[in-house]
Amino acid sequence: MPPEPWQLYALTAGLLFSISLAGVFLCRHFFRKIIAVNLMGASVFLLLVSIGRRDHEAFADPVPHAMVITGLVVAVSASAFALALARRIHRETGRDNFSESE
Amino acid sequence: MNPALSDSLSALPILLPLAGALTCILLPPRHRAAAGLLTSALTLLSASALTWMLLTTGISSQNLGGWPPPLGIQLRFDGLACVFLLLTSLVGLPVGLHAAALFRSQPGDDRASSPPLFWPLWLFLWAALNGIFISHDLFNLYVLLEIMGLAAVSLAILSGRPAALLAGLRYFLAALVGSMLYLLGVALVYGAAGSLDLGLLGEALPAGAISVRVAFALIITGLLIKTAVFPLHFWLPEAHSAAPAPVSAILSALVIKASFYVFLRLWVDVFDGSVTFAAGQAVGALGAVAVVWGSYQALRQSRLKRMVAHSTVGQVGYMFLLFPLITLDPAAAAAAHGPPTWLGHAWTGGIYQALSHGFAKAAMFLAVGIFILAVGNDEKRSVTNMVGRLPMTTFAFALAGISLIGLPPSGGFVAKWMLLKATFSSQQWWWAPMIVWGSFLTAGYVFMILRLAFAPAAEAPKKNLRPVPRILEFTALALGVGAILIGLRASEVMLLLDVGAPFAEPVQPLTEPPGGADD
């Protein structure tokens, strides 16, 4: 039995989540870490949207979509804050990662 | 009571601090402390009113906007929510007073010594904390945990020093990864059950399904990161010790309690069909290692604030010893006649640890902050002869230490006594040595400071102390007394806690003789 489209999307979301979770820990640069966290969020949103379409009804389930919209707002503000913080650290200390010797 | 009135009342602990935070942003910085303190007092008042309502009319719930679950978001107020709401108010008010006096006493007008954003951020944080305690919806909890994280990190970097900024970014990234794991779990739960309301999920969640097990593991791991449980505590010591003292108190006493609270609620209300004996033992093992590791690290620190921050890692471990004790082996549960008696002890003990640590750790951070303010540095040696120079603060530190060690009659004693009782009657005796060992190590670092504080003046460096406003000392002492008082008034707290509790503790005054089994 071939997988249904929403299952493919859900699997992609799972794969993307694993890659970005590894990215948070493996990347050293602040900016890459922040992007990786963003990607984690994007993969969860992809999963939510695919869950919303699984019932083959005329209309998608609106609740996951509401969650995605709310999640996007949270993700935008969190990324903005993290980026501002990373810039401030770079301006004050010249550092762009955690592991540099002090 | 009029139902309409009680409905509008139950959202007040969220609305009041939120309105206060927005007002504080609009006000010029010099009026913010007054507005913030007024909001704090009103929030405490609303929490007290809700407590009184809980005792007279029982559990109340409110559908926001009139939409019932599964579509709407429900606020629910039971005994567990009530004690955490009260803890936040009773710790938040003195810490706020302390912060107001501290920032007013600082010379100069620079941002590091009197940060203008303290009040708006702290009130936002307070609104998020209260929201977490009351809301009964999995996704709403996610949003509130994120608001809490944003406000908490902003508070932690208030001083603007590079060390604080770095620690803040590390804290924020850890919190975000925790949130994302949690959110992925929420998505899977919604896929499996089609609902987000905690009450409906408890019934609708298919127990054996693989996606539910994965969701459970993701949500649990996310919350373990946010609560800084060993070995996911790497971000905590630096972030909590680099913040200004009142902020450290808020972060250690309240913020990590909120993610513990979510963990606890989901464990017993939502995933009660998915939790296994092995999962309980695994979480307990992390807690037990945290107790020993955190306390040992605290003993080794040479700087005061680092010591208190590491002590938080150890004390958080005790809270997680609750989970193996309430999660039974199915075979043993079937063989037992009726519900085992120790469930109530473990439940009360774990929650009591969270409450008493809240008071004690806030008191200890404020006391240590006063020492540092007076001496001008963060070295342990600098507390020499403190008992003669700042007796009230030394006393506050000692009271907090007594509760952390678990000596009677403190709140920490009730917590550790209940947990020990549960370990023996459930025959999970292997947790007992960890509890006792942790207490010995805690006694080690507390008495090391007290020994220095009582050292004669001849050993003390000849240096004048900077003046400390009296209100700073009073607030630290009030919190230390609070850590003892909740031990003395345990039966009243348990009366509250029993409203809607999954494991009832028969309410009785603590009649066991306090000798022998205590550590």
XYZ file of C-alpha atoms in Angstrom:
621
model
C 0.000 0.000 0.000
C 1.587 3.316 -1.018
C 1.734 5.879 1.791
C -0.839 8.640 1.733
C 0.394 12.198 1.089
C -0.149 13.322 4.682
C 1.935 10.393 5.921
C 4.793 11.432 3.630
C 4.613 14.968 4.993
C 4.589 13.651 8.550
C 7.632 11.473 7.890
C 9.458 14.423 6.329
C 8.617 16.449 9.417
C 10.098 13.749 11.646
C 13.277 13.602 9.574
C 13.611 17.397 9.528
C 13.128 17.514 13.299
C 15.915 14.979 13.871
C 18.307 16.837 11.557
C 17.653 20.193 13.210
C 17.875 18.725 16.732
C 21.319 17.390 15.830
C 22.115 20.801 14.342
C 21.448 22.622 17.613
C 24.061 20.516 19.366
C 26.604 20.073 16.562
C 26.760 23.599 15.111
C 29.032 25.952 17.037
C 28.090 29.355 15.647
C 25.268 31.147 17.488
C 23.488 31.974 14.232
C 23.487 28.335 13.080
C 22.128 27.205 16.440
C 19.286 29.735 16.228
C 18.484 28.645 12.646
C 18.460 25.018 13.800
C 15.939 25.804 16.544
C 13.828 27.604 13.940
C 13.940 24.541 11.736
C 12.747 22.401 14.658
C 9.736 24.680 14.879
C 9.113 24.541 11.132
C 9.148 20.735 11.173
C 6.586 20.637 13.989
C 4.381 23.036 12.004
C 4.669 20.745 8.965
C 3.572 17.803 11.089
C 0.614 19.780 12.462
C -0.566 20.803 9.000
C -0.293 17.215 7.741
C -2.264 15.970 10.771
C -4.962 18.485 9.865
C -5.436 16.866 6.429
C -5.528 13.202 7.368
C -9.322 12.691 7.434
C -10.065 13.184 3.701
C -12.876 15.594 4.473
C -13.749 18.588 2.339
C -12.213 20.938 4.898
C -8.996 20.576 6.841
C -9.174 20.350 10.644
C -8.838 24.001 11.749
C -7.382 23.341 15.222
C -3.858 22.351 14.064
C -3.883 25.379 11.759
C -4.705 27.625 14.695
C -1.821 26.017 16.575
C 0.547 26.681 13.671
C -0.417 30.355 13.478
C 0.066 30.797 17.212
C 3.308 28.835 17.044
C 4.600 31.067 14.248
C 4.017 34.179 16.322
C 5.888 32.615 19.233
C 8.702 31.430 16.946
C 9.135 34.882 15.354
C 9.438 36.638 18.698
C 11.738 33.968 20.130
C 14.035 34.132 17.064
C 14.107 37.916 17.161
C 15.063 37.857 20.829
C 17.744 35.184 20.346
C 19.238 37.067 17.375
C 19.301 40.351 19.279
C 21.009 38.608 22.180
C 23.599 36.961 19.911
C 24.349 40.320 18.221
C 24.770 42.010 21.585
C 27.216 39.299 22.690
C 29.159 39.688 19.456
C 29.285 43.476 19.859
C 30.468 43.347 23.475
C 32.865 40.417 23.391
C 33.496 39.620 19.730
C 32.436 36.022 20.342
C 30.214 34.049 18.006
C 30.114 30.695 19.820
C 30.112 29.223 23.331
C 33.229 27.088 23.171
C 35.867 29.786 22.605
C 38.379 29.955 25.396
C 37.845 33.037 27.547
C -21.325 32.084 45.714
C -22.651 33.684 42.557
C -21.262 31.582 39.650
C -20.723 34.620 37.406
C -18.612 36.269 40.087
C -16.505 33.155 40.673
C -15.966 32.834 36.899
C -14.598 36.315 36.499
C -12.466 35.841 39.620
C -10.549 32.815 38.360
C -8.874 34.699 35.487
C -7.725 37.550 37.760
C -4.352 36.022 38.761
C -3.416 36.128 35.062
C -5.076 39.427 34.126
C -3.784 41.489 37.067
C -0.025 40.992 36.506
C -0.522 41.298 32.741
C -2.299 44.645 33.158
C 0.359 45.670 35.680
C 3.164 44.835 33.248
C 1.592 46.924 30.478
C 1.000 49.820 32.897
C 4.615 49.666 34.034
C 5.878 49.980 30.456
C 3.820 53.140 30.003
C 4.928 54.733 33.276
C 8.243 56.598 33.627
C 10.863 54.364 35.317
C 10.743 56.120 38.691
C 7.063 55.233 39.233
C 7.361 51.626 38.116
C 8.272 50.138 41.494
C 5.158 51.586 43.143
C 2.869 50.331 40.374
C 4.590 46.942 40.417
C 4.236 46.540 44.173
C 0.566 47.544 44.017
C 0.016 44.893 41.325
C 1.855 42.318 43.444
C -0.383 43.056 46.421
C -3.540 42.827 44.278
C -2.361 39.534 42.774
C -1.767 38.100 46.250
C -5.255 39.290 47.197
C -6.820 37.573 44.178
C -4.922 34.358 44.935
C -6.197 34.498 48.533
C -9.767 35.059 47.329
C -9.485 32.032 45.031
C -8.098 29.968 47.913
C -11.054 30.902 50.071
C -13.368 30.021 47.189
C -11.671 26.642 46.781
C -12.170 25.835 50.456
C -15.837 26.857 50.442
C -17.110 25.684 47.038
C -14.486 23.211 45.818
C -12.873 22.883 42.397
C -13.951 25.517 39.895
C -13.441 25.677 36.161
C -14.127 28.352 33.593
C -14.442 28.108 29.815
C -12.737 31.157 28.330
C -15.031 33.100 26.017
C -17.845 30.663 26.819
C -16.404 27.981 24.507
C -16.355 24.573 26.179
C -13.578 22.042 25.431
C -12.593 20.468 23.057
C -12.804 23.728 21.092
C -12.231 26.268 23.850
C -9.565 26.654 26.505
C -10.524 25.844 30.063
C -9.131 27.361 33.239
C -9.305 24.944 36.147
C -8.558 25.669 39.765
C -7.902 22.776 42.149
C -5.783 22.245 45.262
C -2.542 21.687 43.381
C -2.994 24.852 41.290
C -3.926 26.734 44.445
C -0.794 25.923 46.461
C 1.493 26.864 43.559
C -0.451 30.080 42.960
C -0.065 30.964 46.644
C 3.640 30.061 46.587
C 4.225 32.415 43.655
C 2.403 35.286 45.350
C 3.937 34.742 48.783
C 7.473 34.545 47.365
C 6.881 37.168 44.670
C 5.746 39.948 47.006
C 8.806 39.953 49.349
C 11.198 39.477 46.420
C 9.555 42.437 44.680
C 9.932 44.582 47.807
C 13.566 43.514 48.014
C 14.181 44.388 44.376
C 12.516 47.799 44.722
C 14.639 48.676 47.761
C 17.801 47.286 46.183
C 17.464 49.210 42.922
C 16.519 52.406 44.765
C 19.593 52.152 47.003
C 22.023 51.749 44.104
C 24.016 54.861 43.337
C 23.967 56.269 39.844
C 21.381 55.930 37.142
C 22.988 53.388 34.837
C 21.026 50.439 33.521
C 23.101 47.811 35.302
C 22.403 49.030 38.842
C 18.744 49.997 38.470
C 17.306 48.272 35.415
C 14.127 50.053 34.258
C 12.726 46.882 32.693
C 12.694 44.775 35.869
C 9.057 45.430 36.758
C 7.419 44.905 33.343
C 9.409 41.702 32.771
C 8.781 40.310 36.242
C 5.038 40.981 35.977
C 4.912 39.333 32.524
C 6.710 36.376 34.050
C 4.258 36.317 36.955
C 1.272 36.316 34.559
C 2.807 33.385 32.649
C 3.460 31.439 35.870
C -0.099 31.932 37.133
C -1.430 31.016 33.689
C 0.532 27.760 33.738
C -0.887 26.851 37.135
C -4.504 27.489 36.134
C -4.796 26.588 32.456
C -6.019 23.141 31.528
C -5.000 22.961 27.877
C -1.894 21.336 26.429
C -1.217 23.958 23.736
C -2.025 26.904 25.971
C 0.611 25.527 28.352
C 3.124 25.601 25.466
C 2.429 29.285 24.748
C 2.661 30.162 28.442
C 5.913 28.195 28.860
C 7.358 30.228 25.963
C 6.240 33.535 27.497
C 7.771 32.384 30.758
C 11.032 31.510 28.997
C 11.251 34.836 27.170
C 10.554 36.842 30.330
C 12.881 34.709 32.474
C 15.839 35.018 30.109
C 15.276 38.765 29.735
C 15.386 39.056 33.529
C 18.516 36.901 33.756
C 20.453 39.248 31.435
C 19.310 42.478 33.131
C 22.794 43.356 34.327
C 24.033 43.385 30.704
C 27.420 41.946 31.656
C 29.003 39.659 29.016
C 28.964 36.631 31.356
C 25.245 37.132 31.974
C 24.534 37.577 28.258
C 26.337 34.363 27.345
C 24.631 32.435 30.137
C 21.325 33.944 29.030
C 21.704 32.805 25.419
C 22.644 29.304 26.583
C 19.600 29.271 28.889
C 17.344 30.516 26.092
C 18.542 27.957 23.533
C 18.093 25.152 26.074
C 14.590 26.411 26.887
C 13.723 26.628 23.175
C 14.889 23.078 22.467
C 12.785 21.971 25.451
C 9.770 23.834 24.051
C 10.198 22.312 20.602
C 10.375 18.758 22.005
C 7.260 19.561 24.028
C 5.462 21.008 20.984
C 6.285 17.978 18.829
C 4.805 15.817 21.570
C 1.689 18.013 21.649
C 1.275 17.593 17.879
C 1.492 13.786 18.222
C -0.977 13.816 21.120
C -3.432 15.859 19.077
C -2.979 13.439 16.177
C -3.753 10.482 18.434
C -6.628 11.886 20.474
C -7.977 14.938 18.608
C -8.131 17.047 21.745
C -5.932 19.370 23.762
C -7.931 19.658 26.986
C -6.118 17.883 29.826
C -9.325 16.403 31.229
C -10.570 15.046 27.894
C -7.100 13.740 27.005
C -6.906 11.753 30.234
C -9.901 9.741 29.024
C -9.389 9.791 25.241
C -5.681 9.018 24.902
C -5.137 5.470 23.563
C -2.811 3.975 26.166
C -0.680 1.512 24.220
C -0.314 3.415 20.921
C 3.244 3.942 19.714
C 2.662 7.606 18.815
C 1.422 8.293 22.357
C 4.514 6.658 23.843
C 6.770 8.762 21.603
C 4.781 11.892 22.495
C 5.119 11.054 26.187
C 8.895 10.664 25.871
C 9.229 13.947 23.917
C 7.104 15.990 26.316
C 8.828 14.532 29.365
C 12.299 15.216 27.935
C 11.368 18.774 26.977
C 10.146 19.486 30.493
C 13.215 17.840 32.071
C 15.413 20.316 30.149
C 13.306 23.249 31.334
C 13.377 22.028 34.945
C 17.183 21.491 34.776
C 17.163 17.863 35.890
C 20.529 16.104 35.761
C 22.111 15.683 33.154
C 20.131 18.463 31.416
C 21.006 21.068 34.063
C 24.073 22.434 32.219
C 22.495 25.846 31.610
C 21.252 26.535 35.141
C 24.228 27.321 37.449
C 25.663 30.006 35.156
C 22.311 31.632 34.284
C 21.007 31.709 37.858
C 24.223 33.002 39.383
C 24.899 35.732 36.791
C 21.522 37.421 37.394
C 20.878 40.150 40.019
C 20.002 38.576 43.413
C 16.210 39.143 43.343
C 16.097 37.701 39.805
C 18.129 34.650 40.879
C 15.575 34.171 43.649
C 12.686 34.307 41.172
C 14.375 31.968 38.678
C 15.384 29.352 41.236
C 12.345 29.540 43.503
C 9.530 29.903 40.967
C 10.406 29.478 37.284
C 11.706 25.897 37.453
C 8.688 25.016 39.626
C 6.345 25.864 36.754
C 7.836 23.274 34.397
C 7.901 20.766 37.278
C 4.216 21.515 37.822
C 3.396 20.823 34.157
C 5.456 17.609 34.342
C 3.559 16.483 37.446
C 0.142 17.311 36.048
C 0.723 15.563 32.731
C 2.227 12.525 34.492
C -0.803 11.894 36.696
C -3.683 13.399 34.669
C -2.899 12.858 30.982
C -0.350 10.077 30.592
C -1.556 7.948 33.501
C -2.217 5.140 31.004
C 1.215 5.434 29.350
C 3.520 5.732 32.352
C 5.270 2.513 33.238
C 7.166 1.312 36.274
C 10.393 1.587 34.261
C 9.677 5.224 33.263
C 9.063 6.107 36.908
C 12.287 4.421 37.973
C 14.238 6.202 35.203
C 12.954 9.647 36.210
C 13.631 8.797 39.854
C 17.187 7.738 39.006
C 17.838 11.098 37.279
C 16.449 12.820 40.364
C 18.587 10.753 42.732
C 21.778 11.436 40.770
C 20.846 15.133 40.656
C 20.440 15.187 44.456
C 23.961 13.873 45.012
C 25.692 15.568 42.071
C 24.127 19.009 42.578
C 24.760 19.019 46.319
C 28.340 17.811 45.816
C 29.009 20.535 43.224
C 27.528 23.112 45.600
C 29.963 21.958 48.273
C 32.909 22.477 45.913
C 32.119 26.032 44.763
C 34.223 28.867 46.097
C 31.769 31.574 45.050
C 28.582 32.181 47.012
C 26.052 32.544 44.215
C 27.459 29.593 42.273
C 27.073 27.506 45.422
C 23.403 28.463 45.844
C 22.710 27.874 42.132
C 24.250 24.382 42.219
C 22.223 23.676 45.336
C 19.097 24.244 43.209
C 20.168 21.387 40.914
C 20.339 19.096 43.951
C 17.052 20.225 45.483
C 15.217 19.826 42.149
C 16.339 16.189 42.216
C 14.309 15.545 45.377
C 11.119 16.689 43.626
C 11.576 14.017 40.953
C 11.820 11.214 43.547
C 8.037 11.591 43.713
C 7.534 9.869 40.358
C 8.906 6.356 40.995
C 6.930 6.280 44.245
C 3.555 7.038 42.628
C 4.153 4.818 39.576
C 3.529 1.236 40.602
C 4.531 -2.045 39.126
C 1.228 -3.300 37.644
C 1.742 -6.768 39.152
C 2.347 -5.302 42.611
C -0.629 -2.957 42.230
C -2.914 -5.875 41.331
C -1.704 -7.909 44.308
C -2.230 -5.046 46.769
C -5.544 -4.698 48.589
C -6.929 -1.268 47.733
C -4.804 1.775 46.983
C -1.468 1.672 48.793
C -1.075 4.123 51.654
C 2.270 5.537 50.556
C 0.923 7.205 47.401
C -0.390 10.102 49.479
C 2.912 10.427 51.357
C 4.936 10.512 48.139
C 2.548 13.008 46.516
C 2.609 15.342 49.514
C 6.359 14.915 49.981
C 7.271 15.819 46.398
C 4.995 18.849 46.317
C 6.169 19.946 49.744
C 9.725 19.838 48.461
C 8.739 22.201 45.619
C 6.970 24.593 48.012
C 9.588 24.658 50.763
C 12.436 24.941 48.263
C 10.599 27.947 46.819
C 10.713 29.817 50.110
C 14.119 28.556 51.225
C 15.949 29.185 47.965
C 14.458 32.669 47.571
C 15.576 33.473 51.129
C 19.052 32.054 50.502
C 19.611 33.944 47.248
C 18.449 37.213 48.847
C 20.670 36.608 51.907
C 23.692 35.832 49.754
C 22.893 38.896 47.642
C 22.993 41.026 50.805
C 26.385 39.543 51.820
C 27.766 40.347 48.369
C 26.296 43.853 48.452
C 27.813 44.533 51.871
C 31.266 43.058 51.255
C 31.616 43.894 47.589
C 32.743 40.458 46.398
C 31.417 36.962 45.833
C 34.040 34.906 47.711
C 32.935 32.430 50.371
C 35.641 33.722 52.759
C 34.082 37.164 52.772
C 31.244 36.012 55.056
C 33.706 35.738 57.977
C 32.224 37.156 61.191
C 28.983 37.974 59.378
C 26.930 36.993 62.428
C 28.247 40.029 64.280
C 27.868 42.390 61.347
C 24.649 41.311 59.623
C 22.936 39.081 62.211
C 19.470 39.193 60.673
C 20.680 38.131 57.222
C 22.836 35.362 58.692
C 19.755 34.142 60.556
C 17.733 34.191 57.313
C 20.476 32.172 55.595
C 20.478 29.660 58.463
C 16.679 29.248 58.361
C 16.815 28.622 54.613
C 19.670 26.160 55.117
C 17.705 24.253 57.774
C 14.878 23.767 55.310
C 17.188 22.690 52.480
C 18.900 20.131 54.745
C 15.528 18.908 55.991
C 15.854 19.537 59.727
C 12.615 19.797 61.731
C 10.423 21.803 61.988
C 10.996 23.219 58.493
C 9.027 22.612 55.300
C 12.002 20.708 53.913
C 11.740 18.314 56.863
C 8.100 17.518 56.041
C 9.052 16.935 52.389
C 12.009 14.631 53.039
C 10.232 12.825 55.888
C 7.219 12.058 53.678
C 9.442 10.885 50.808
C 11.469 8.667 53.162
C 8.285 7.204 54.629
C 7.027 6.442 51.108
C 10.306 4.804 50.051
C 10.170 2.405 52.996
C 6.478 1.514 52.843
C 6.643 1.019 49.057
C 9.788 -1.120 49.571
C 11.674 1.037 47.065
C 14.282 1.414 49.799
C 17.055 2.207 47.282
C 15.985 5.863 47.167
C 16.470 6.325 50.914
C 20.296 6.438 50.974
C 20.222 9.071 48.213
C 17.845 11.264 50.234
C 20.052 10.956 53.337
C 23.309 11.426 51.404
C 21.946 14.568 49.735
C 21.011 15.953 53.129
C 24.523 15.339 54.493
C 26.091 17.119 51.525
C 23.601 19.990 51.900
C 24.471 20.221 55.582
C 28.099 20.391 54.473
C 27.774 23.521 52.366
C 25.302 25.241 54.688
C 27.464 24.718 57.779
C 30.615 25.706 55.907
C 29.078 29.154 55.428
C 27.714 29.281 58.978
C 31.097 28.284 60.457
C 32.718 31.194 58.602
C 29.894 33.511 59.648
C 30.498 32.645 63.305
C 34.287 32.898 63.071
C 35.732 35.473 65.482
C 36.410 38.973 64.274
C 40.177 38.586 64.521
C 40.128 36.412 61.408
C 37.941 38.818 59.506
C 39.524 41.106 56.962
C 39.599 44.643 58.327
C 37.167 46.246 55.995
C 34.052 48.292 56.489
C 30.797 46.971 55.161
C 28.747 48.997 52.786
C 25.420 49.991 54.375
C 22.506 47.680 53.604
C 18.923 49.027 53.659
C 16.950 47.340 56.441
C 14.132 46.327 54.105
C 16.529 44.028 52.216
C 17.261 42.148 55.427
C 13.599 42.020 56.470
C 12.435 40.504 53.168
C 15.135 37.804 53.250
C 14.162 36.991 56.832
C 10.459 36.876 55.968
C 11.123 34.263 53.275
C 13.338 32.226 55.639
C 10.584 32.294 58.269
C 8.158 31.217 55.509
C 10.269 28.111 54.816
C 9.940 27.157 58.509
C 6.277 28.170 58.863
C 5.012 25.882 56.093
C 6.591 23.051 58.061
C 4.800 24.110 61.246
C 1.461 24.685 59.516
C 1.672 21.543 57.366
C -1.855 20.336 58.115
C -3.412 23.521 56.697
C -1.370 23.258 53.501
C -2.312 19.597 53.116
C -5.970 20.499 53.568
C -5.662 22.737 50.497
C -3.602 20.221 48.576
C -6.200 17.481 49.115
C -8.904 19.293 47.105
C -9.044 17.267 43.903
C -5.788 15.405 44.592
C -5.310 12.076 42.804
C -3.692 10.585 45.896
C -5.361 11.765 49.073
C -3.337 12.176 52.219
C -5.586 11.781 55.278
C -5.324 15.188 56.897
C -3.800 15.011 60.325
C -1.233 16.992 62.211
C 2.239 15.572 61.883
C 2.235 13.268 64.924
C 5.312 11.178 64.155
C 8.125 11.831 66.590
C 10.753 13.835 64.733
C 13.695 11.734 65.937
C 15.417 8.713 64.468
C 14.469 8.417 60.833
C 15.240 12.031 60.026
C 18.546 12.708 58.386
